[in-house]
mmCIF file of C-alpha atoms in Angstrom:
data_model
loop_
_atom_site.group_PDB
_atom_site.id
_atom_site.type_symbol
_atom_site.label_atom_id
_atom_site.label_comp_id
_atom_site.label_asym_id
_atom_site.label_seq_id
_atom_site.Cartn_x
_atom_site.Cartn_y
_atom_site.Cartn_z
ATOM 1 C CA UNK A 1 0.993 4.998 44.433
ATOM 2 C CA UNK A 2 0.136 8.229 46.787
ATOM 3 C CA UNK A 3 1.878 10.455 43.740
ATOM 4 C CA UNK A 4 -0.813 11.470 42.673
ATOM 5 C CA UNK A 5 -2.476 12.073 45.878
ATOM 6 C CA UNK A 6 0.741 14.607 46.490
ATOM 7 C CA UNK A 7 0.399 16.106 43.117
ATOM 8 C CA UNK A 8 -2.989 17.223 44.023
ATOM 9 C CA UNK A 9 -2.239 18.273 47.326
ATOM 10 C CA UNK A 10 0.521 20.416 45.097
ATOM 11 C CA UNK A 11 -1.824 21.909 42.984
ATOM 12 C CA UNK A 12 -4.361 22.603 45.282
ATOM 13 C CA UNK A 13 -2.520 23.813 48.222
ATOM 14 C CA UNK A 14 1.022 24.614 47.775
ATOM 15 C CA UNK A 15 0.650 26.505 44.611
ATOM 16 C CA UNK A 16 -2.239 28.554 46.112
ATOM 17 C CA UNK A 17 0.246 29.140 49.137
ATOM 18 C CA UNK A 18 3.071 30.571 47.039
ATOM 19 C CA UNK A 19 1.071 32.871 44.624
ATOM 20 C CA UNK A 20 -0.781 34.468 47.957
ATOM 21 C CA UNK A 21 3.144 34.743 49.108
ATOM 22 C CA UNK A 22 4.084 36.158 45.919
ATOM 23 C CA UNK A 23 1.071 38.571 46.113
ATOM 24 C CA UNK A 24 1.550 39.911 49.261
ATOM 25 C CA UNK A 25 4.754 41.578 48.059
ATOM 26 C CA UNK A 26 3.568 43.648 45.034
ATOM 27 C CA UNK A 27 0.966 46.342 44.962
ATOM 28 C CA UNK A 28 -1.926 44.689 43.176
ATOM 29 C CA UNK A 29 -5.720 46.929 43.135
ATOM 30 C CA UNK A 30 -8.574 47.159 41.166
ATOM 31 C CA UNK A 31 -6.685 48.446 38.244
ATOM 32 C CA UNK A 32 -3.894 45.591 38.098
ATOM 33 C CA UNK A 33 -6.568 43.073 38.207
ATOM 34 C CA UNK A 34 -9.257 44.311 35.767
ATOM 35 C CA UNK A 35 -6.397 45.265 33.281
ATOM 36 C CA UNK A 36 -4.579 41.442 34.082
ATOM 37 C CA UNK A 37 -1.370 43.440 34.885
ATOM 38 C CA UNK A 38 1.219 41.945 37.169
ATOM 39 C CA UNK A 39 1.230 44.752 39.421
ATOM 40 C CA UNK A 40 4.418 46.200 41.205
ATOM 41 C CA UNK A 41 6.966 44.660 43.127
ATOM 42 C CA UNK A 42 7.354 46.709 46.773
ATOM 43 C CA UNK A 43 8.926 44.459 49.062
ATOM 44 C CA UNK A 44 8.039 44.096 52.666
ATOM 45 C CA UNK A 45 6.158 47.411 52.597
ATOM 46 C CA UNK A 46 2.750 45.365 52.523
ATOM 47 C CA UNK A 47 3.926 43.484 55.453
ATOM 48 C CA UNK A 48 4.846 46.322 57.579
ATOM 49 C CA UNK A 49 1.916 48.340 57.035
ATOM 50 C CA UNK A 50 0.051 45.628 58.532
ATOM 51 C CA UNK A 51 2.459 45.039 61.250
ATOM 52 C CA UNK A 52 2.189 48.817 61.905
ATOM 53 C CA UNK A 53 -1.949 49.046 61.874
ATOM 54 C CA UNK A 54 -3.882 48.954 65.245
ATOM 55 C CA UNK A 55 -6.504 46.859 63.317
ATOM 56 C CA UNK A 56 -4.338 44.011 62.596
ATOM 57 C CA UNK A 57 -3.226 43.282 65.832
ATOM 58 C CA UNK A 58 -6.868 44.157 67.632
ATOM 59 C CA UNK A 59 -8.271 41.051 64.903
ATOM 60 C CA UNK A 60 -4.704 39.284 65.622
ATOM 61 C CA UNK A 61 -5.790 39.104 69.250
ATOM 62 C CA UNK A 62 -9.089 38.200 68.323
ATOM 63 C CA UNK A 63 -8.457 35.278 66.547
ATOM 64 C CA UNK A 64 -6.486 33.820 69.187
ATOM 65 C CA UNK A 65 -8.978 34.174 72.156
ATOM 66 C CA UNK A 66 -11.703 33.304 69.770
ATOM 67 C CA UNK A 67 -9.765 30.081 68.916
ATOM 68 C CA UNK A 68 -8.948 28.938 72.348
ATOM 69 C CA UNK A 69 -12.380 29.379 73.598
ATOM 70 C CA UNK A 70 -13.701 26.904 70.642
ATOM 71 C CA UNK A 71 -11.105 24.431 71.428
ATOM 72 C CA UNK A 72 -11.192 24.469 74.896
ATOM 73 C CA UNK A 73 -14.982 23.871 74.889
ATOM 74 C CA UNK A 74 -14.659 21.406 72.099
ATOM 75 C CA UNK A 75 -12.194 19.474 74.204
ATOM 76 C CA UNK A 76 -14.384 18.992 77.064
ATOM 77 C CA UNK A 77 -17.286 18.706 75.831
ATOM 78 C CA UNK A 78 -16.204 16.006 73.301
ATOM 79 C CA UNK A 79 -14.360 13.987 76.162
ATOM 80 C CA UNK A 80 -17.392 14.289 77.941
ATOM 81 C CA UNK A 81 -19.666 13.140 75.480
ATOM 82 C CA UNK A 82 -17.282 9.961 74.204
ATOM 83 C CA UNK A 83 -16.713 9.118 78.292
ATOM 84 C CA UNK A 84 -20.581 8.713 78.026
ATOM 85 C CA UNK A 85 -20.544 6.884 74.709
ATOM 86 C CA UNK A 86 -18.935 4.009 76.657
ATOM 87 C CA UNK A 87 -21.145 3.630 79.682
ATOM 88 C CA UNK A 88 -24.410 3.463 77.466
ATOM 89 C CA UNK A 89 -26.015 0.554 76.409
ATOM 90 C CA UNK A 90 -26.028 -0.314 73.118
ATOM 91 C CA UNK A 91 -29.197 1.013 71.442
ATOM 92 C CA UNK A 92 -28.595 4.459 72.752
ATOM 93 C CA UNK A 93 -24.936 4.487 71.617
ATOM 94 C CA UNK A 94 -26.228 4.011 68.678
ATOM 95 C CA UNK A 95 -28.586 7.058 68.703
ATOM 96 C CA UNK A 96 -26.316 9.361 70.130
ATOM 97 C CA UNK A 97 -23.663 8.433 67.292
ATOM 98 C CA UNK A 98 -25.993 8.632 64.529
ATOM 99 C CA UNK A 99 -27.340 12.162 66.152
ATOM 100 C CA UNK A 100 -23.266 13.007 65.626
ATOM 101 C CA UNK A 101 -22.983 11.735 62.665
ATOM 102 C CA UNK A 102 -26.483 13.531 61.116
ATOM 103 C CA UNK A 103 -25.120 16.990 62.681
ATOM 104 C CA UNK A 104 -21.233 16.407 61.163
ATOM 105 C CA UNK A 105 -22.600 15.916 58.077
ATOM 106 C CA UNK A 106 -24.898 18.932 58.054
ATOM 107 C CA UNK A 107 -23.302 21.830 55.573
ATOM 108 C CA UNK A 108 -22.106 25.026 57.071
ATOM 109 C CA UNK A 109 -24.000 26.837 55.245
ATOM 110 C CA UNK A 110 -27.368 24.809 56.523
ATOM 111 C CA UNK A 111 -26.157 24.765 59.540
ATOM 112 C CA UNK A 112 -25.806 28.318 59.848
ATOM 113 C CA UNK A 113 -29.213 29.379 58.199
ATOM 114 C CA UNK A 114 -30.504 27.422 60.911
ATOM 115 C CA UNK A 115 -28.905 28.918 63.966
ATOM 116 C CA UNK A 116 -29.395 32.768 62.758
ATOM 117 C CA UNK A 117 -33.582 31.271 62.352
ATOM 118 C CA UNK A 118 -32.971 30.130 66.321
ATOM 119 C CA UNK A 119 -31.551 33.754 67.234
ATOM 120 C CA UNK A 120 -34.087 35.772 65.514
ATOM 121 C CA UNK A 121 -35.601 38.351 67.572
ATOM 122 C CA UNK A 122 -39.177 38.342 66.948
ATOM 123 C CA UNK A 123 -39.512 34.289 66.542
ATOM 124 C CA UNK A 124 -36.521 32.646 67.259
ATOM 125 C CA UNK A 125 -36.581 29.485 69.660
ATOM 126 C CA UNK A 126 -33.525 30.546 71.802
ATOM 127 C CA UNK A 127 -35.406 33.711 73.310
ATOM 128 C CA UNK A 128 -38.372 31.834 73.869
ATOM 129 C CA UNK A 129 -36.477 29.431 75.876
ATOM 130 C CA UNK A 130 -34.671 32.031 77.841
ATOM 131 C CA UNK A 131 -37.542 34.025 78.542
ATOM 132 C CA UNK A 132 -39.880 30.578 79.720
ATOM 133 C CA UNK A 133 -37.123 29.672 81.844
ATOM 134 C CA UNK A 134 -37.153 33.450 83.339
ATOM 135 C CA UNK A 135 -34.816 35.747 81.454
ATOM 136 C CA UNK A 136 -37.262 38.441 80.391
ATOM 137 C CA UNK A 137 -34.654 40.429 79.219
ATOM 138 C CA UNK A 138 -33.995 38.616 76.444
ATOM 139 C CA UNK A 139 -37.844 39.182 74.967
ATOM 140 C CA UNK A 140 -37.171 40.072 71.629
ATOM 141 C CA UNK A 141 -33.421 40.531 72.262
ATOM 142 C CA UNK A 142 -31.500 41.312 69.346
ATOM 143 C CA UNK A 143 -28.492 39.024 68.831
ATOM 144 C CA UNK A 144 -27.174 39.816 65.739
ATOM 145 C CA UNK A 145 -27.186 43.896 66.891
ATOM 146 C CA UNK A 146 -24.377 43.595 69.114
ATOM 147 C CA UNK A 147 -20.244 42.280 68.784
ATOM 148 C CA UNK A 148 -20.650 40.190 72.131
ATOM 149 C CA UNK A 149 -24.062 38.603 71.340
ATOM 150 C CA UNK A 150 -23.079 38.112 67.931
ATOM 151 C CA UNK A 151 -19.289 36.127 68.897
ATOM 152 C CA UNK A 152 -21.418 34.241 71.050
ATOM 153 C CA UNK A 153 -23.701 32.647 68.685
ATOM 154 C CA UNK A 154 -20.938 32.101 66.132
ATOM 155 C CA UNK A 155 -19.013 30.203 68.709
ATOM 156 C CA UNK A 156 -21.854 27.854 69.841
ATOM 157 C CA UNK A 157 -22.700 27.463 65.802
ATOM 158 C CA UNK A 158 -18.676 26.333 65.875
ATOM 159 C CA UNK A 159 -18.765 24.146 68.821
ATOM 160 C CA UNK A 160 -21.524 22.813 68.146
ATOM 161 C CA UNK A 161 -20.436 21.910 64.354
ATOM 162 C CA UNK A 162 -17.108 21.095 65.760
ATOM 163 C CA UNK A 163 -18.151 18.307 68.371
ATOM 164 C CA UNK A 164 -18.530 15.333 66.328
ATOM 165 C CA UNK A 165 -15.345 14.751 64.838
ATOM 166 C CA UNK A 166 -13.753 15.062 68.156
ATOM 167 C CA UNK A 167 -16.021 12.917 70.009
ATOM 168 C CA UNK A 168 -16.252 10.149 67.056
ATOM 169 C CA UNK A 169 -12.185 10.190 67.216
ATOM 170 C CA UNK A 170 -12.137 10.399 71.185
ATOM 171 C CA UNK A 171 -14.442 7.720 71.470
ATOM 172 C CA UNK A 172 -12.799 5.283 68.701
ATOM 173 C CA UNK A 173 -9.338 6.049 70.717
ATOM 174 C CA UNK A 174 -11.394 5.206 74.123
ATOM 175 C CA UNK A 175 -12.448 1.663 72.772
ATOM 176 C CA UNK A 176 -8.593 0.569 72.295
ATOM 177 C CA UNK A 177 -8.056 1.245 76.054
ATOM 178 C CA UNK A 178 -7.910 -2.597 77.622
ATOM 179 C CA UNK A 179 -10.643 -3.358 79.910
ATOM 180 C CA UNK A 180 -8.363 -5.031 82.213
ATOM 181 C CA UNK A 181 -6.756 -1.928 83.437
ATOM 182 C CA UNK A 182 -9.842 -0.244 84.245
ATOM 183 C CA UNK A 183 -10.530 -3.076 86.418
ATOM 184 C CA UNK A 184 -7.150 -2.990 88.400
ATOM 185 C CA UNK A 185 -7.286 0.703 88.927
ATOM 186 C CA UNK A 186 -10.949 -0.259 90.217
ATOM 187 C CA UNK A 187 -10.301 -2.765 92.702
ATOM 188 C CA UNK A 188 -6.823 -0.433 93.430
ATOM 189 C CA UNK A 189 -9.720 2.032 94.624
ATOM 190 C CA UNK A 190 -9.259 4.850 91.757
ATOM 191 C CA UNK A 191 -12.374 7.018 90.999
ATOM 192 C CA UNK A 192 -13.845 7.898 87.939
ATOM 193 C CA UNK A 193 -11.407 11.033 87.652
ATOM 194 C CA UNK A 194 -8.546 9.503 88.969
ATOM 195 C CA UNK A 195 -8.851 7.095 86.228
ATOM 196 C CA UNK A 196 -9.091 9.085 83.582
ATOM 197 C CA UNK A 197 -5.889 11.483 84.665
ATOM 198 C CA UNK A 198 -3.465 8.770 85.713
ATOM 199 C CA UNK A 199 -4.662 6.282 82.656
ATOM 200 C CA UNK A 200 -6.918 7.212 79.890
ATOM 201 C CA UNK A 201 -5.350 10.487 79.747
ATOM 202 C CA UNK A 202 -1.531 9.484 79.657
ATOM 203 C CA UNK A 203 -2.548 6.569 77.121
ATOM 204 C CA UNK A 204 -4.146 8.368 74.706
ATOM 205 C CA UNK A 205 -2.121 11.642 74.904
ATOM 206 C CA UNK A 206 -1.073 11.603 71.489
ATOM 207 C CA UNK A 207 -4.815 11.199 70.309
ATOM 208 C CA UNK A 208 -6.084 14.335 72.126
ATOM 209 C CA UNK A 209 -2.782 16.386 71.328
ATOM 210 C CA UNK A 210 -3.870 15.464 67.639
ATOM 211 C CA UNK A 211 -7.387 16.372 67.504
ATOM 212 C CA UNK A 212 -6.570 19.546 69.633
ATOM 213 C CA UNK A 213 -3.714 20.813 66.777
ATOM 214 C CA UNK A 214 -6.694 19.721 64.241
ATOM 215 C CA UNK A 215 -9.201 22.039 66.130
ATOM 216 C CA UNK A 216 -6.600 24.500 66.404
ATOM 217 C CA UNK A 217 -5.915 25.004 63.333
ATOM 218 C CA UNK A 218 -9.377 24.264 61.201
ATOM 219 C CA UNK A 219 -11.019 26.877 63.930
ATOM 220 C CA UNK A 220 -8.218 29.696 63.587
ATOM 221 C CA UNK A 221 -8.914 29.585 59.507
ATOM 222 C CA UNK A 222 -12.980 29.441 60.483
ATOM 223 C CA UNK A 223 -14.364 32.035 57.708
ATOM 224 C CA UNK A 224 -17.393 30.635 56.755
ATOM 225 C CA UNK A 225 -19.789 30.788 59.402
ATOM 226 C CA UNK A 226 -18.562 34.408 60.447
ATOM 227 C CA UNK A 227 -19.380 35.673 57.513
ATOM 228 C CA UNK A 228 -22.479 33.791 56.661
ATOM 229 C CA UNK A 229 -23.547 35.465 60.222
ATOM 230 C CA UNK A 230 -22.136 38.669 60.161
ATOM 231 C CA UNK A 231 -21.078 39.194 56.590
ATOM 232 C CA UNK A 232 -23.821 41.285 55.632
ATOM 233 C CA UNK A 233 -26.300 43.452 58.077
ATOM 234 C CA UNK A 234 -24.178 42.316 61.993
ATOM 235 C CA UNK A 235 -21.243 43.373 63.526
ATOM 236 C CA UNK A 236 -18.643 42.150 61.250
ATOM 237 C CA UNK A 237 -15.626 44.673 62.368
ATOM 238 C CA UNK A 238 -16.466 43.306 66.161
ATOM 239 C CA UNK A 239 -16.198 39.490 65.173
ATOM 240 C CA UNK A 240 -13.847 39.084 62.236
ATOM 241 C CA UNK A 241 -10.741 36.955 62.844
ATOM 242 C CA UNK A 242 -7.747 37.002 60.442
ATOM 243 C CA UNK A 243 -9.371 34.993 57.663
ATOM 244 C CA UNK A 244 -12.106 37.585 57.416
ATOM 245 C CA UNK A 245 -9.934 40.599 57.821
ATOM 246 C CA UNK A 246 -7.533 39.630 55.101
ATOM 247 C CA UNK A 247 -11.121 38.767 52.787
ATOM 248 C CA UNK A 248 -12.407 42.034 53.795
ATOM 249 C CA UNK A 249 -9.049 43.949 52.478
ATOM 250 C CA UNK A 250 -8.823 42.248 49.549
ATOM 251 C CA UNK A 251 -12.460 41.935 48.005
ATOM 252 C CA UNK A 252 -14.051 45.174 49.429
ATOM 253 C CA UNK A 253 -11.346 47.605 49.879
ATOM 254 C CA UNK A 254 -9.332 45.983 46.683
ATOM 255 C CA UNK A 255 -5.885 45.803 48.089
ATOM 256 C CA UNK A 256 -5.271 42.404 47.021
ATOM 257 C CA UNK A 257 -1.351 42.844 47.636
ATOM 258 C CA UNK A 258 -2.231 43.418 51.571
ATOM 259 C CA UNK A 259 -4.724 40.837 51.311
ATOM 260 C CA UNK A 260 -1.765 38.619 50.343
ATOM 261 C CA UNK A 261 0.368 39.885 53.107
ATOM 262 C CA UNK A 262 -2.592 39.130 55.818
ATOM 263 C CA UNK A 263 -2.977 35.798 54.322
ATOM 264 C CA UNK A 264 0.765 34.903 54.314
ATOM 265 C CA UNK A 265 0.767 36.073 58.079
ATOM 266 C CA UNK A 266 -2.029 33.478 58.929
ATOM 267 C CA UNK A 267 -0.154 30.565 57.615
ATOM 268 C CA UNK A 268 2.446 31.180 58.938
ATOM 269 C CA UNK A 269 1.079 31.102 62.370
ATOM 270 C CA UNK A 270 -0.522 27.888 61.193
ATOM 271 C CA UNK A 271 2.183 26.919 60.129
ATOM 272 C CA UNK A 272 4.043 27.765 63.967
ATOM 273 C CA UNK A 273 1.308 25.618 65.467
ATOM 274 C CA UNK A 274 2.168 22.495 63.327
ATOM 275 C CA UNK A 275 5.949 22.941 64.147
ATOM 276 C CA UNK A 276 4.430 22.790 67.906
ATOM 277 C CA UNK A 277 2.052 20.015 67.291
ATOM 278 C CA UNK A 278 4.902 17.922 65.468
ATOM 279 C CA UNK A 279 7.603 18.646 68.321
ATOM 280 C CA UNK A 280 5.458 17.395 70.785
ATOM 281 C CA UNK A 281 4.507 14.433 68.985
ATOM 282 C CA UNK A 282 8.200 13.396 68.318
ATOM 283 C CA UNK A 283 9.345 14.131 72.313
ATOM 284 C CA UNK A 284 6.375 11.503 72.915
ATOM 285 C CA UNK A 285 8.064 9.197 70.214
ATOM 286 C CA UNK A 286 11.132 9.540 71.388
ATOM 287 C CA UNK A 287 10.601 9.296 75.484
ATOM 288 C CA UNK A 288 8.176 5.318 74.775
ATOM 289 C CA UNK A 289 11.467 4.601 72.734
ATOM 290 C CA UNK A 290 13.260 4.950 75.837
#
């Protein structure tokens, strides 16, 4: 019954997966693919001219800081947010997880049209905030002008996308927690953190390391909303991560064979991350067994 669930996975992932692979060992330009040629085989040399360029490894680097500042925020804030979730009443639970639900559902695309119209630097909301709550300096401050500004915006745009799925699956793992041991650590005299690091915490471990791999993973691939933001007129060569590097090699300069090799890098170090997420997830299987 899930063949053909697997097939399609196949067809849509794997198969992708292996021609990039394939690709990243030829030399394949403009000329290979407006002619439909196969272009020529060259090994690894793909692979170590990227290994050997300054650029790779300064948007390497990138990508990784870039990633753990998303999931780090996402993390807390989310945990935050579902803690909440279960000391409201019941009509604003309900608000707040609609107001999640309405912003998860939102297109990237929307999404992002939306934020660049709240940075703007003539009318934008988010210097007319800063500058009634007293930052004058940011009176017609141009976001989108500078690398730093720029990263910052796209990361709020991601956490802020981001923070729904992990607070909707946070908060669904909260509600399994008994109520009766919440009580006992009570009346043991445990605080509000205490509780959380000696029981919420340690019970739903797997849960968070889960979600975090997910973030992980969907954030280091992020390509969308970078380029939506800084694709055309910003800083693109100050904000692009690995996803946008190997796009920018392959449908602007036309090297589609280091394009591959870029690509092929970036699952593989997606593919490193799952090893880790699975290892861990196994130790935890294997120490309740015990």
């Amino acid at each position: 019954m899930v063949a053909p669930a697997i097939l399609g996975v196949l067809f849509l992932l794997l198969y992708p997966v292996i021609k990039n692979a394939i690709l990243g060992f030829k030399e394949y330009g403009r000329r290979d693919f407006t002619l439909g040629l196969s272009g020529k085989w060259i090994g690894l040399d793909n692979f170590k001219e990227i290994l050997q360029d300054g650029e790779f490894w300064r948007v390497t680097w990138r990508s990784f800081w870039f990633t753990g500042i998303n999931v780090v925020s996402i993390m807390v804030i989310s945990t935050l947010i579902a803690l909440m979730l279960t000391k409201l009443g019941k009509t604003m639970r309900i608000v707040v997880l609609t107001s999640l639900v309405c912003a998860w559902a939102m297109p990237i695309i929307a999404a992002t049209t939306v934020f660049k119209w709240m940075f703007r630097s003539d009318n934008g909301v988010a210097n007319y905030l800063l500058v009634k709550l007293g930052f004058d300096s940011f009176d017609n401050y141009t976001w989108f002008a500078d690398g730093k500004s720029t990263m910052t915006v796209i990361i709020l745009l991601i956490v802020w996308q981001s923070i729904p799925f992990a607070t909707l699956t946070i908060y669904a793992g909260l509600t399994t927690v008994p109520d009766e041991v919440y009580e006992s650590a009570r009346l043991d005299g445990a605080g509000p953190v205490r509780i959380f690091t000696s029981i919420t915490f340690p019970m739903l471990r797997p849960l968070f390391l889960l979600v975090t791999s997910l973030e992980v993973i969907w954030i280091f691939k992020c390509f969308a909303q970078i380029w939506a933001i800084a694709g055309q007129n910003g800083p693109l060569a100050d904000v692009a991560t690995l996803p946008v590097y190997a796009y920018q090699t392959g449908m602007q300069l036309k090297r589609y064979g280091v394009a591959g090799a870029i690509s092929t890098v970036t699952v593989l170090i997606l593919a490193a991350m799952l090893v880790f997420y699975f290892r861990q997830l196994f130790k935890q299987e294997r120490e309740a067994d015990k």
